[in-house]
Amino acid sequence: QSEQDAKKGRYTMSSIATYASAESETRSISRARFAAIGAATVVAATLANVLFYYLGSAVVDYDADFVALPTPGGTITFTVFFAIVAVLVYAGIKRFTGNPERNFTIVAAIALVASVIPDFTYIPTVDGASNGQTAILIVMHVIAAVVIVGMLTKLTGQDNR
């Protein structure tokens, strides 16, 4: 009778359910790993920029009137926000494209270029701005981009699509 049941597909439901359950479990592990890597990426980019903020302050005098660099708080806020955005963008690219590492690197390069345009056009007009402070901002953008792209594309790998 079990052969007849199998031919009629009566056991198919349980094997599909078992397979779906295993697939769901694998996906949740992948999502958890991706979330951990994403969080680590945000923290690493932020720490790298804060470290550079302090190294830069040893070389460049930060003007208190210059709103972009008065304290490390602005560096932390902007880095955390845009790093989270980058992680979410990478998650979408990874989910919906065939070559996420390459595609994200291209998107990140475009975002980096777009992010420094105000540093060359608007920032020089801000009270307290100096060439040294502008250079610090630009380097911070590059640091964040390198950390974010490097960690996301290298640590998530091909196995977590």
PDB file of N, CA, C and O in Angstrom, residues 50-78:
ATOM      1  N   VAL A  50      35.985  57.382  12.681  1.00  0.00           N
ATOM      2  CA  VAL A  50      36.249  58.081  13.945  1.00  0.00           C
ATOM      3  C   VAL A  50      37.752  58.098  14.218  1.00  0.00           C
ATOM      4  O   VAL A  50      38.303  59.134  14.634  1.00  0.00           O
ATOM      5  N   LEU A  51      38.415  56.993  13.961  1.00  0.00           N
ATOM      6  CA  LEU A  51      39.871  56.955  14.119  1.00  0.00           C
ATOM      7  C   LEU A  51      40.524  57.997  13.213  1.00  0.00           C
ATOM      8  O   LEU A  51      41.387  58.766  13.646  1.00  0.00           O
ATOM      9  N   PHE A  52      40.084  58.048  11.963  1.00  0.00           N
ATOM     10  CA  PHE A  52      40.641  59.032  11.046  1.00  0.00           C
ATOM     11  C   PHE A  52      40.280  60.457  11.463  1.00  0.00           C
ATOM     12  O   PHE A  52      41.077  61.380  11.272  1.00  0.00           O
ATOM     13  N   TYR A  53      39.107  60.650  12.030  1.00  0.00           N
ATOM     14  CA  TYR A  53      38.708  61.964  12.547  1.00  0.00           C
ATOM     15  C   TYR A  53      39.765  62.456  13.546  1.00  0.00           C
ATOM     16  O   TYR A  53      40.225  63.592  13.473  1.00  0.00           O
ATOM     17  N   TYR A  54      40.138  61.577  14.480  1.00  0.00           N
ATOM     18  CA  TYR A  54      41.124  61.969  15.492  1.00  0.00           C
ATOM     19  C   TYR A  54      42.532  62.109  14.904  1.00  0.00           C
ATOM     20  O   TYR A  54      43.268  63.024  15.277  1.00  0.00           O
ATOM     21  N   LEU A  55      42.899  61.241  13.986  1.00  0.00           N
ATOM     22  CA  LEU A  55      44.201  61.384  13.316  1.00  0.00           C
ATOM     23  C   LEU A  55      44.240  62.694  12.524  1.00  0.00           C
ATOM     24  O   LEU A  55      45.254  63.406  12.543  1.00  0.00           O
ATOM     25  N   GLY A  56      43.146  62.997  11.844  1.00  0.00           N
ATOM     26  CA  GLY A  56      43.078  64.244  11.075  1.00  0.00           C
ATOM     27  C   GLY A  56      43.167  65.469  11.954  1.00  0.00           C
ATOM     28  O   GLY A  56      43.763  66.488  11.564  1.00  0.00           O
ATOM     29  N   SER A  57      42.611  65.383  13.163  1.00  0.00           N
ATOM     30  CA  SER A  57      42.646  66.543  14.063  1.00  0.00           C
ATOM     31  C   SER A  57      44.061  66.847  14.548  1.00  0.00           C
ATOM     32  O   SER A  57      44.348  67.967  14.974  1.00  0.00           O
ATOM     33  N   ALA A  58      44.949  65.864  14.451  1.00  0.00           N
ATOM     34  CA  ALA A  58      46.347  66.095  14.811  1.00  0.00           C
ATOM     35  C   ALA A  58      47.070  66.873  13.723  1.00  0.00           C
ATOM     36  O   ALA A  58      48.090  67.515  13.979  1.00  0.00           O
ATOM     37  N   VAL A  59      46.537  66.848  12.507  1.00  0.00           N
ATOM     38  CA  VAL A  59      47.175  67.489  11.364  1.00  0.00           C
ATOM     39  C   VAL A  59      46.451  68.776  10.961  1.00  0.00           C
ATOM     40  O   VAL A  59      47.080  69.755  10.571  1.00  0.00           O
ATOM     41  N   VAL A  60      45.121  68.760  11.064  1.00  0.00           N
ATOM     42  CA  VAL A  60      44.289  69.888  10.629  1.00  0.00           C
ATOM     43  C   VAL A  60      43.528  70.426  11.835  1.00  0.00           C
ATOM     44  O   VAL A  60      42.937  69.651  12.590  1.00  0.00           O
ATOM     45  N   ASP A  61      43.557  71.739  11.995  1.00  0.00           N
ATOM     46  CA  ASP A  61      42.752  72.342  13.057  1.00  0.00           C
ATOM     47  C   ASP A  61      41.301  72.402  12.609  1.00  0.00           C
ATOM     48  O   ASP A  61      40.981  73.027  11.592  1.00  0.00           O
ATOM     49  N   TYR A  62      40.418  71.727  13.369  1.00  0.00           N
ATOM     50  CA  TYR A  62      38.996  71.768  13.043  1.00  0.00           C
ATOM     51  C   TYR A  62      38.400  73.047  13.598  1.00  0.00           C
ATOM     52  O   TYR A  62      38.481  73.316  14.792  1.00  0.00           O
ATOM     53  N   ASP A  63      37.818  73.826  12.738  1.00  0.00           N
ATOM     54  CA  ASP A  63      37.167  75.071  13.132  1.00  0.00           C
ATOM     55  C   ASP A  63      35.811  74.734  13.742  1.00  0.00           C
ATOM     56  O   ASP A  63      35.020  73.999  13.150  1.00  0.00           O
ATOM     57  N   ALA A  64      35.536  75.285  14.906  1.00  0.00           N
ATOM     58  CA  ALA A  64      34.272  75.013  15.599  1.00  0.00           C
ATOM     59  C   ALA A  64      33.062  75.502  14.797  1.00  0.00           C
ATOM     60  O   ALA A  64      31.955  74.980  14.960  1.00  0.00           O
ATOM     61  N   ASP A  65      33.263  76.492  13.935  1.00  0.00           N
ATOM     62  CA  ASP A  65      32.164  77.003  13.107  1.00  0.00           C
ATOM     63  C   ASP A  65      31.851  76.098  11.915  1.00  0.00           C
ATOM     64  O   ASP A  65      30.793  76.221  11.300  1.00  0.00           O
ATOM     65  N   PHE A  66      32.761  75.210  11.605  1.00  0.00           N
ATOM     66  CA  PHE A  66      32.567  74.317  10.465  1.00  0.00           C
ATOM     67  C   PHE A  66      31.678  73.158  10.911  1.00  0.00           C
ATOM     68  O   PHE A  66      32.098  72.270  11.640  1.00  0.00           O
ATOM     69  N   VAL A  67      30.433  73.168  10.449  1.00  0.00           N
ATOM     70  CA  VAL A  67      29.425  72.239  10.964  1.00  0.00           C
ATOM     71  C   VAL A  67      29.701  70.770  10.645  1.00  0.00           C
ATOM     72  O   VAL A  67      29.189  69.882  11.320  1.00  0.00           O
ATOM     73  N   ALA A  68      30.496  70.485   9.656  1.00  0.00           N
ATOM     74  CA  ALA A  68      30.734  69.092   9.267  1.00  0.00           C
ATOM     75  C   ALA A  68      31.678  68.361  10.218  1.00  0.00           C
ATOM     76  O   ALA A  68      31.588  67.142  10.352  1.00  0.00           O
ATOM     77  N   LEU A  69      32.571  69.063  10.880  1.00  0.00           N
ATOM     78  CA  LEU A  69      33.573  68.393  11.722  1.00  0.00           C
ATOM     79  C   LEU A  69      33.727  68.984  13.132  1.00  0.00           C
ATOM     80  O   LEU A  69      34.819  68.909  13.691  1.00  0.00           O
ATOM     81  N   PRO A  70      32.697  69.530  13.750  1.00  0.00           N
ATOM     82  CA  PRO A  70      32.941  70.130  15.062  1.00  0.00           C
ATOM     83  C   PRO A  70      33.229  69.088  16.145  1.00  0.00           C
ATOM     84  O   PRO A  70      34.030  69.329  17.046  1.00  0.00           O
ATOM     85  N   THR A  71      32.602  67.934  16.046  1.00  0.00           N
ATOM     86  CA  THR A  71      32.808  66.842  17.008  1.00  0.00           C
ATOM     87  C   THR A  71      32.753  65.520  16.237  1.00  0.00           C
ATOM     88  O   THR A  71      32.240  65.471  15.115  1.00  0.00           O
ATOM     89  N   PRO A  72      33.205  64.445  16.854  1.00  0.00           N
ATOM     90  CA  PRO A  72      33.098  63.148  16.170  1.00  0.00           C
ATOM     91  C   PRO A  72      31.651  62.663  16.045  1.00  0.00           C
ATOM     92  O   PRO A  72      31.369  61.740  15.290  1.00  0.00           O
ATOM     93  N   GLY A  73      30.730  63.305  16.736  1.00  0.00           N
ATOM     94  CA  GLY A  73      29.323  62.913  16.668  1.00  0.00           C
ATOM     95  C   GLY A  73      28.749  62.977  15.262  1.00  0.00           C
ATOM     96  O   GLY A  73      28.001  62.092  14.837  1.00  0.00           O
ATOM     97  N   GLY A  74      29.094  64.010  14.519  1.00  0.00           N
ATOM     98  CA  GLY A  74      28.627  64.123  13.135  1.00  0.00           C
ATOM     99  C   GLY A  74      29.196  63.018  12.265  1.00  0.00           C
ATOM    100  O   GLY A  74      28.493  62.437  11.426  1.00  0.00           O
ATOM    101  N   THR A  75      30.458  62.715  12.479  1.00  0.00           N
ATOM    102  CA  THR A  75      31.109  61.631  11.737  1.00  0.00           C
ATOM    103  C   THR A  75      30.406  60.309  12.022  1.00  0.00           C
ATOM    104  O   THR A  75      30.112  59.539  11.102  1.00  0.00           O
ATOM    105  N   ILE A  76      30.117  60.069  13.286  1.00  0.00           N
ATOM    106  CA  ILE A  76      29.441  58.823  13.672  1.00  0.00           C
ATOM    107  C   ILE A  76      28.052  58.757  13.047  1.00  0.00           C
ATOM    108  O   ILE A  76      27.679  57.755  12.426  1.00  0.00           O
ATOM    109  N   THR A  77      27.281  59.832  13.190  1.00  0.00           N
ATOM    110  CA  THR A  77      25.903  59.844  12.686  1.00  0.00           C
ATOM    111  C   THR A  77      25.838  59.604  11.188  1.00  0.00           C
ATOM    112  O   THR A  77      25.081  58.739  10.721  1.00  0.00           O
ATOM    113  N   PHE A  78      26.618  60.358  10.436  1.00  0.00           N
ATOM    114  CA  PHE A  78      26.573  60.217   8.984  1.00  0.00           C
ATOM    115  C   PHE A  78      27.116  58.869   8.517  1.00  0.00           C
ATOM    116  O   PHE A  78      26.578  58.251   7.604  1.00  0.00           O
TER     117      PHE A  78
END
